[in-house]
Amino acid sequence: MAASNVPKGFQVDVQSGGFAVVTVRSEPVNTLSLDLWRGLTSILDACEEDPAVRGIIFRSGLKKDIFSAGNDIRELYAPLTSAQRYREFWVTSNKFLARLYSTRLATVAAIRGACPAGGCAISLACDYRVMTEHGHIGLNEVALGISVPKFWAGLMGRVIGARTAERLCLNAELPDPRRALSLGLVDEVVPTAQLDAAAQKALASMLSAPDVGRAATKRMLREEYSAQWSAYCETEWEYGWESLDSPAVTEALGKVMARLSSKKTSKL
């Protein structure tokens, strides 16, 4: 992918080993706006179309230890957006995740620090997750006053088991790295200084096998779920918008917006 075509907020480095390292750097916390989801989609398009690219590592390039803070609240807070924009936001983000889950590429999430909500969803859609010793991970939407998306919760259930995923989602739990490892939510925990090397080692292990067998097996295991996910988001956004536009959810997200604003002001 030519440097001139790399979306704002990203760095893409194609390595000689046949894989791309995608660094997300949208300060301060890699909030997943519509533009960032579009960027992720564009990068996945380019990598899938390039026969020389066999795998991807997703990593954060932030100053803070944060993989991603999750979806941009401004994309969810009804007074600041519209039904039309929310539809594009929701469909774009979920079609990316559904594609990532079943892509022919081998995928690794290199998780440094905090990885809630949308960040967790990206990592769950990857084949392998390696995390630093400090941080947390999970689908904590309930704590914000909104529902965990159906296929996000379902994906967590496919990874760690339905009952455990249900408990984590209902209680908005964000396990620390060691607990996440014991639950199977991540595959490896390493010191921060070893994160990139560990991610590359995991990817190299996957790429040691012929791509054709791995890609075919991945399709067999995931294609049906991905297709259902991609189709469902076309109507899911309607239910989502109805909820987001309700007084109760608008009030809950308004309080979240106020807390975030207060934190920014306190640092000025």
mmCIF file of C-alpha atoms in Angstrom:
data_model
loop_
_atom_site.group_PDB
_atom_site.id
_atom_site.type_symbol
_atom_site.label_atom_id
_atom_site.label_comp_id
_atom_site.label_asym_id
_atom_site.label_seq_id
_atom_site.Cartn_x
_atom_site.Cartn_y
_atom_site.Cartn_z
ATOM 1 C CA MET A 1 0.000 0.000 0.000
ATOM 2 C CA ALA A 2 1.586 3.248 -1.159
ATOM 3 C CA ALA A 3 2.299 5.731 1.622
ATOM 4 C CA SER A 4 0.229 8.350 -0.188
ATOM 5 C CA ASN A 5 -2.813 6.069 0.014
ATOM 6 C CA VAL A 6 -2.575 5.280 3.728
ATOM 7 C CA PRO A 7 -5.527 6.870 5.565
ATOM 8 C CA LYS A 8 -4.929 9.547 8.179
ATOM 9 C CA GLY A 9 -4.283 8.083 11.614
ATOM 10 C CA PHE A 10 -2.561 4.966 10.291
ATOM 11 C CA GLN A 11 0.859 3.690 9.361
ATOM 12 C CA VAL A 12 1.209 0.564 7.230
ATOM 13 C CA ASP A 13 4.552 -1.208 6.969
ATOM 14 C CA VAL A 14 4.758 -4.227 4.664
ATOM 15 C CA GLN A 15 7.506 -6.529 5.897
ATOM 16 C CA SER A 16 9.712 -8.856 3.864
ATOM 17 C CA GLY A 17 8.151 -11.818 5.650
ATOM 18 C CA GLY A 18 4.934 -11.284 3.733
ATOM 19 C CA PHE A 19 2.891 -9.438 6.315
ATOM 20 C CA ALA A 20 1.750 -5.901 7.055
ATOM 21 C CA VAL A 21 2.081 -4.109 10.386
ATOM 22 C CA VAL A 22 -0.845 -1.710 10.770
ATOM 23 C CA THR A 23 -0.224 0.941 13.415
ATOM 24 C CA VAL A 24 -3.232 2.949 14.548
ATOM 25 C CA ARG A 25 -2.227 6.363 15.832
ATOM 26 C CA SER A 26 -5.178 8.676 16.403
ATOM 27 C CA GLU A 27 -4.330 10.565 19.574
ATOM 28 C CA PRO A 28 -5.176 10.570 22.325
ATOM 29 C CA VAL A 29 -6.958 7.188 22.635
ATOM 30 C CA ASN A 30 -7.699 5.759 19.144
ATOM 31 C CA THR A 31 -11.432 6.400 19.470
ATOM 32 C CA LEU A 32 -13.162 4.587 16.638
ATOM 33 C CA SER A 33 -14.882 7.282 14.596
ATOM 34 C CA LEU A 34 -16.493 6.717 11.209
ATOM 35 C CA ASP A 35 -13.269 7.930 9.582
ATOM 36 C CA LEU A 36 -11.193 5.402 11.515
ATOM 37 C CA TRP A 37 -13.513 2.524 10.573
ATOM 38 C CA ARG A 38 -13.336 3.665 6.949
ATOM 39 C CA GLY A 39 -9.561 3.701 7.223
ATOM 40 C CA LEU A 40 -9.460 0.173 8.624
ATOM 41 C CA THR A 41 -11.695 -1.009 5.795
ATOM 42 C CA SER A 42 -9.486 0.637 3.174
ATOM 43 C CA ILE A 43 -6.372 -0.978 4.632
ATOM 44 C CA LEU A 44 -7.997 -4.418 4.777
ATOM 45 C CA ASP A 45 -9.073 -3.987 1.138
ATOM 46 C CA ALA A 46 -5.509 -3.181 0.075
ATOM 47 C CA CYS A 47 -3.948 -6.035 2.048
ATOM 48 C CA GLU A 48 -6.441 -8.615 0.775
ATOM 49 C CA GLU A 49 -5.882 -7.485 -2.802
ATOM 50 C CA ASP A 50 -2.081 -7.721 -2.519
ATOM 51 C CA PRO A 51 -0.925 -11.318 -3.139
ATOM 52 C CA ALA A 52 2.365 -10.541 -1.400
ATOM 53 C CA VAL A 53 0.576 -9.853 1.902
ATOM 54 C CA ARG A 54 -0.281 -13.027 3.821
ATOM 55 C CA GLY A 55 -0.991 -11.582 7.256
ATOM 56 C CA ILE A 56 -1.599 -8.463 9.327
ATOM 57 C CA ILE A 57 -0.577 -7.304 12.788
ATOM 58 C CA PHE A 58 -2.720 -4.563 14.319
ATOM 59 C CA ARG A 59 -0.980 -2.435 16.933
ATOM 60 C CA SER A 60 -1.338 0.943 18.644
ATOM 61 C CA GLY A 61 1.117 3.777 18.128
ATOM 62 C CA LEU A 62 -0.307 5.978 20.874
ATOM 63 C CA LYS A 63 1.731 7.706 23.566
ATOM 64 C CA LYS A 64 -0.505 6.107 26.212
ATOM 65 C CA ASP A 65 -0.874 2.372 26.815
ATOM 66 C CA ILE A 66 -4.163 2.060 24.937
ATOM 67 C CA PHE A 67 -4.983 -0.226 22.017
ATOM 68 C CA SER A 68 -8.263 1.604 21.418
ATOM 69 C CA ALA A 69 -10.762 3.206 23.790
ATOM 70 C CA GLY A 70 -13.623 1.905 21.624
ATOM 71 C CA ASN A 71 -16.265 3.605 19.522
ATOM 72 C CA ASP A 72 -16.337 7.383 19.497
ATOM 73 C CA ILE A 73 -19.165 8.413 21.842
ATOM 74 C CA ARG A 74 -19.897 11.339 19.510
ATOM 75 C CA GLU A 75 -20.971 8.781 16.887
ATOM 76 C CA LEU A 76 -23.457 7.305 19.372
ATOM 77 C CA TYR A 77 -24.791 10.377 21.167
ATOM 78 C CA ALA A 78 -28.003 11.199 19.286
ATOM 79 C CA PRO A 79 -27.931 15.019 19.796
ATOM 80 C CA LEU A 80 -24.556 15.161 18.017
ATOM 81 C CA THR A 81 -25.284 12.870 15.080
ATOM 82 C CA SER A 82 -28.159 11.736 12.845
ATOM 83 C CA ALA A 83 -29.874 8.512 11.860
ATOM 84 C CA GLN A 84 -28.245 8.683 8.412
ATOM 85 C CA ARG A 85 -24.738 9.101 9.766
ATOM 86 C CA TYR A 86 -25.277 6.473 12.455
ATOM 87 C CA ARG A 87 -26.405 4.002 9.796
ATOM 88 C CA GLU A 88 -23.182 4.543 7.839
ATOM 89 C CA PHE A 89 -21.109 4.340 11.015
ATOM 90 C CA TRP A 90 -22.740 1.114 12.177
ATOM 91 C CA VAL A 91 -22.762 -0.669 8.833
ATOM 92 C CA THR A 92 -19.179 0.360 8.021
ATOM 93 C CA SER A 93 -17.800 -0.779 11.379
ATOM 94 C CA ASN A 94 -19.607 -4.109 11.481
ATOM 95 C CA LYS A 95 -18.951 -5.051 7.884
ATOM 96 C CA PHE A 96 -15.254 -4.435 8.567
ATOM 97 C CA LEU A 97 -15.342 -6.675 11.640
ATOM 98 C CA ALA A 98 -17.235 -9.422 9.828
ATOM 99 C CA ARG A 99 -14.710 -9.337 6.995
ATOM 100 C CA LEU A 100 -11.750 -9.292 9.340
ATOM 101 C CA TYR A 101 -13.081 -12.365 11.120
ATOM 102 C CA SER A 102 -13.154 -14.436 7.919
ATOM 103 C CA THR A 103 -10.349 -12.846 5.883
ATOM 104 C CA ARG A 104 -7.887 -15.095 4.060
ATOM 105 C CA LEU A 105 -5.124 -13.252 5.918
ATOM 106 C CA ALA A 106 -3.600 -14.489 9.168
ATOM 107 C CA THR A 107 -4.279 -11.795 11.770
ATOM 108 C CA VAL A 108 -2.774 -10.827 15.116
ATOM 109 C CA ALA A 109 -3.822 -8.122 17.580
ATOM 110 C CA ALA A 110 -0.863 -6.719 19.548
ATOM 111 C CA ILE A 111 -2.671 -5.203 22.522
ATOM 112 C CA ARG A 112 -0.794 -2.620 24.582
ATOM 113 C CA GLY A 113 -2.807 -1.532 27.611
ATOM 114 C CA ALA A 114 -6.522 -0.772 27.596
ATOM 115 C CA CYS A 115 -8.725 -2.548 25.070
ATOM 116 C CA PRO A 116 -12.438 -2.057 25.836
ATOM 117 C CA ALA A 117 -15.531 -2.229 23.615
ATOM 118 C CA GLY A 118 -14.718 -1.626 19.928
ATOM 119 C CA GLY A 119 -11.036 -2.274 20.521
ATOM 120 C CA CYS A 120 -11.942 -5.616 22.045
ATOM 121 C CA ALA A 121 -14.187 -6.378 19.062
ATOM 122 C CA ILE A 122 -11.290 -5.812 16.647
ATOM 123 C CA SER A 123 -9.031 -8.081 18.677
ATOM 124 C CA LEU A 124 -11.704 -10.797 18.927
ATOM 125 C CA ALA A 125 -12.008 -10.796 15.136
ATOM 126 C CA CYS A 126 -8.280 -11.563 14.866
ATOM 127 C CA ASP A 127 -6.824 -15.072 14.888
ATOM 128 C CA TYR A 128 -4.431 -14.435 17.772
ATOM 129 C CA ARG A 129 -4.272 -11.908 20.596
ATOM 130 C CA VAL A 130 -1.109 -11.050 22.502
ATOM 131 C CA MET A 131 -1.368 -8.522 25.329
ATOM 132 C CA THR A 132 0.947 -6.609 27.632
ATOM 133 C CA GLU A 133 1.072 -7.309 31.370
ATOM 134 C CA HIS A 134 -0.833 -4.123 32.202
ATOM 135 C CA GLY A 135 -4.256 -3.167 30.860
ATOM 136 C CA HIS A 136 -7.754 -4.594 30.522
ATOM 137 C CA ILE A 137 -10.002 -5.985 27.821
ATOM 138 C CA GLY A 138 -13.707 -6.663 27.335
ATOM 139 C CA LEU A 139 -17.076 -5.553 26.004
ATOM 140 C CA ASN A 140 -18.191 -3.030 28.625
ATOM 141 C CA GLU A 141 -20.995 -1.227 26.779
ATOM 142 C CA VAL A 142 -23.483 -1.982 29.581
ATOM 143 C CA ALA A 143 -21.520 0.358 31.858
ATOM 144 C CA LEU A 144 -22.265 3.197 29.428
ATOM 145 C CA GLY A 145 -25.985 2.489 29.373
ATOM 146 C CA ILE A 146 -26.080 0.806 25.956
ATOM 147 C CA SER A 147 -26.379 -2.777 24.748
ATOM 148 C CA VAL A 148 -23.476 -4.954 23.715
ATOM 149 C CA PRO A 149 -23.978 -5.547 19.963
ATOM 150 C CA LYS A 150 -25.415 -8.976 19.201
ATOM 151 C CA PHE A 151 -22.623 -10.289 17.003
ATOM 152 C CA TRP A 152 -19.896 -8.806 19.199
ATOM 153 C CA ALA A 153 -21.230 -10.732 22.180
ATOM 154 C CA GLY A 154 -21.687 -13.784 19.976
ATOM 155 C CA LEU A 155 -18.090 -13.555 18.808
ATOM 156 C CA MET A 156 -16.848 -13.381 22.380
ATOM 157 C CA GLY A 157 -18.948 -16.474 23.076
ATOM 158 C CA ARG A 158 -17.285 -18.302 20.184
ATOM 159 C CA VAL A 159 -13.881 -17.417 21.640
ATOM 160 C CA ILE A 160 -14.361 -18.079 25.375
ATOM 161 C CA GLY A 161 -17.689 -19.895 25.641
ATOM 162 C CA ALA A 162 -21.225 -18.547 25.759
ATOM 163 C CA ARG A 163 -21.790 -18.608 29.520
ATOM 164 C CA THR A 164 -18.520 -16.877 30.385
ATOM 165 C CA ALA A 165 -19.047 -14.269 27.661
ATOM 166 C CA GLU A 166 -22.584 -13.634 28.882
ATOM 167 C CA ARG A 167 -21.357 -13.020 32.420
ATOM 168 C CA LEU A 168 -18.624 -10.635 31.293
ATOM 169 C CA CYS A 169 -20.952 -8.670 29.008
ATOM 170 C CA LEU A 170 -23.856 -8.398 31.445
ATOM 171 C CA ASN A 171 -21.555 -7.125 34.175
ATOM 172 C CA ALA A 172 -19.440 -4.908 31.890
ATOM 173 C CA GLU A 173 -16.347 -6.710 33.168
ATOM 174 C CA LEU A 174 -12.901 -5.746 31.914
ATOM 175 C CA PRO A 175 -10.544 -8.552 32.951
ATOM 176 C CA ASP A 176 -6.901 -7.731 33.514
ATOM 177 C CA PRO A 177 -4.379 -9.498 31.238
ATOM 178 C CA ARG A 178 -3.746 -12.507 33.498
ATOM 179 C CA ARG A 179 -7.441 -13.185 33.984
ATOM 180 C CA ALA A 180 -8.070 -12.586 30.274
ATOM 181 C CA LEU A 181 -5.416 -15.210 29.543
ATOM 182 C CA SER A 182 -7.012 -17.722 31.909
ATOM 183 C CA LEU A 183 -10.402 -17.136 30.247
ATOM 184 C CA GLY A 184 -8.970 -17.551 26.740
ATOM 185 C CA LEU A 185 -9.818 -13.957 25.873
ATOM 186 C CA VAL A 186 -6.160 -13.458 24.916
ATOM 187 C CA ASP A 187 -3.628 -16.085 23.869
ATOM 188 C CA GLU A 188 -0.438 -14.687 25.375
ATOM 189 C CA VAL A 189 0.683 -12.063 27.908
ATOM 190 C CA VAL A 190 4.153 -10.510 27.641
ATOM 191 C CA PRO A 191 6.110 -7.503 28.961
ATOM 192 C CA THR A 192 5.501 -4.350 26.929
ATOM 193 C CA ALA A 193 9.017 -4.394 25.487
ATOM 194 C CA GLN A 194 8.374 -7.858 24.024
ATOM 195 C CA LEU A 195 4.947 -7.173 22.531
ATOM 196 C CA ASP A 196 5.910 -6.535 18.910
ATOM 197 C CA ALA A 197 8.347 -9.451 18.827
ATOM 198 C CA ALA A 198 5.744 -11.787 20.322
ATOM 199 C CA ALA A 199 3.135 -10.677 17.770
ATOM 200 C CA GLN A 200 5.551 -11.266 14.907
ATOM 201 C CA LYS A 201 6.521 -14.684 16.291
ATOM 202 C CA ALA A 202 2.861 -15.718 16.535
ATOM 203 C CA LEU A 203 2.176 -14.543 12.995
ATOM 204 C CA ALA A 204 5.305 -16.281 11.659
ATOM 205 C CA SER A 205 4.082 -19.513 13.232
ATOM 206 C CA MET A 206 0.756 -19.230 11.390
ATOM 207 C CA LEU A 207 2.490 -18.324 8.130
ATOM 208 C CA SER A 208 4.737 -21.381 8.358
ATOM 209 C CA ALA A 209 1.823 -23.412 7.001
ATOM 210 C CA PRO A 210 0.509 -23.020 3.422
ATOM 211 C CA ASP A 211 -2.054 -20.231 3.155
ATOM 212 C CA VAL A 212 -4.509 -22.291 1.131
ATOM 213 C CA GLY A 213 -5.251 -24.772 3.909
ATOM 214 C CA ARG A 214 -5.575 -22.140 6.631
ATOM 215 C CA ALA A 215 -7.793 -19.892 4.502
ATOM 216 C CA ALA A 216 -10.083 -22.778 3.522
ATOM 217 C CA THR A 217 -10.422 -23.937 7.120
ATOM 218 C CA LYS A 218 -11.111 -20.379 8.258
ATOM 219 C CA ARG A 219 -13.881 -20.054 5.687
ATOM 220 C CA MET A 220 -15.391 -23.337 6.797
ATOM 221 C CA LEU A 221 -15.381 -22.300 10.460
ATOM 222 C CA ARG A 222 -16.322 -18.625 10.123
ATOM 223 C CA GLU A 223 -17.862 -17.799 6.760
ATOM 224 C CA GLU A 224 -21.468 -18.483 7.801
ATOM 225 C CA TYR A 225 -21.161 -16.405 10.979
ATOM 226 C CA SER A 226 -19.492 -13.561 9.089
ATOM 227 C CA ALA A 227 -22.184 -13.577 6.403
ATOM 228 C CA GLN A 228 -24.955 -13.475 9.015
ATOM 229 C CA TRP A 229 -23.152 -10.639 10.819
ATOM 230 C CA SER A 230 -22.682 -8.611 7.647
ATOM 231 C CA ALA A 231 -26.341 -9.000 6.709
ATOM 232 C CA TYR A 232 -27.701 -8.323 10.201
ATOM 233 C CA CYS A 233 -25.979 -4.957 10.609
ATOM 234 C CA GLU A 234 -27.997 -3.660 7.635
ATOM 235 C CA THR A 235 -31.094 -3.713 9.860
ATOM 236 C CA GLU A 236 -29.481 -3.710 13.304
ATOM 237 C CA TRP A 237 -28.676 -0.027 12.986
ATOM 238 C CA GLU A 238 -32.424 0.766 13.022
ATOM 239 C CA TYR A 239 -32.900 -0.853 16.431
ATOM 240 C CA GLY A 240 -29.670 0.729 17.590
ATOM 241 C CA TRP A 241 -30.759 4.202 16.555
ATOM 242 C CA GLU A 242 -34.156 3.780 18.193
ATOM 243 C CA SER A 243 -32.368 2.943 21.441
ATOM 244 C CA LEU A 244 -29.758 5.703 21.145
ATOM 245 C CA ASP A 245 -32.460 8.287 20.426
ATOM 246 C CA SER A 246 -34.488 7.309 23.498
ATOM 247 C CA PRO A 247 -34.480 9.697 26.490
ATOM 248 C CA ALA A 248 -32.941 7.120 28.856
ATOM 249 C CA VAL A 249 -29.966 6.302 26.634
ATOM 250 C CA THR A 250 -29.463 9.921 25.591
ATOM 251 C CA GLU A 251 -29.296 10.861 29.267
ATOM 252 C CA ALA A 252 -26.856 8.034 30.061
ATOM 253 C CA LEU A 253 -24.526 8.905 27.183
ATOM 254 C CA GLY A 254 -24.821 12.590 28.031
ATOM 255 C CA LYS A 255 -23.363 11.804 31.440
ATOM 256 C CA VAL A 256 -20.528 9.889 29.774
ATOM 257 C CA MET A 257 -19.867 12.890 27.526
ATOM 258 C CA ALA A 258 -19.818 15.171 30.574
ATOM 259 C CA ARG A 259 -17.317 12.923 32.379
ATOM 260 C CA LEU A 260 -15.049 12.825 29.353
ATOM 261 C CA SER A 261 -15.269 16.601 28.975
ATOM 262 C CA SER A 262 -14.455 17.040 32.658
ATOM 263 C CA LYS A 263 -11.361 14.874 32.332
ATOM 264 C CA LYS A 264 -10.121 16.911 29.373
ATOM 265 C CA THR A 265 -10.742 20.180 31.214
ATOM 266 C CA SER A 266 -8.926 18.979 34.326
ATOM 267 C CA LYS A 267 -5.809 18.422 32.238
ATOM 268 C CA LEU A 268 -5.733 21.923 30.767
#
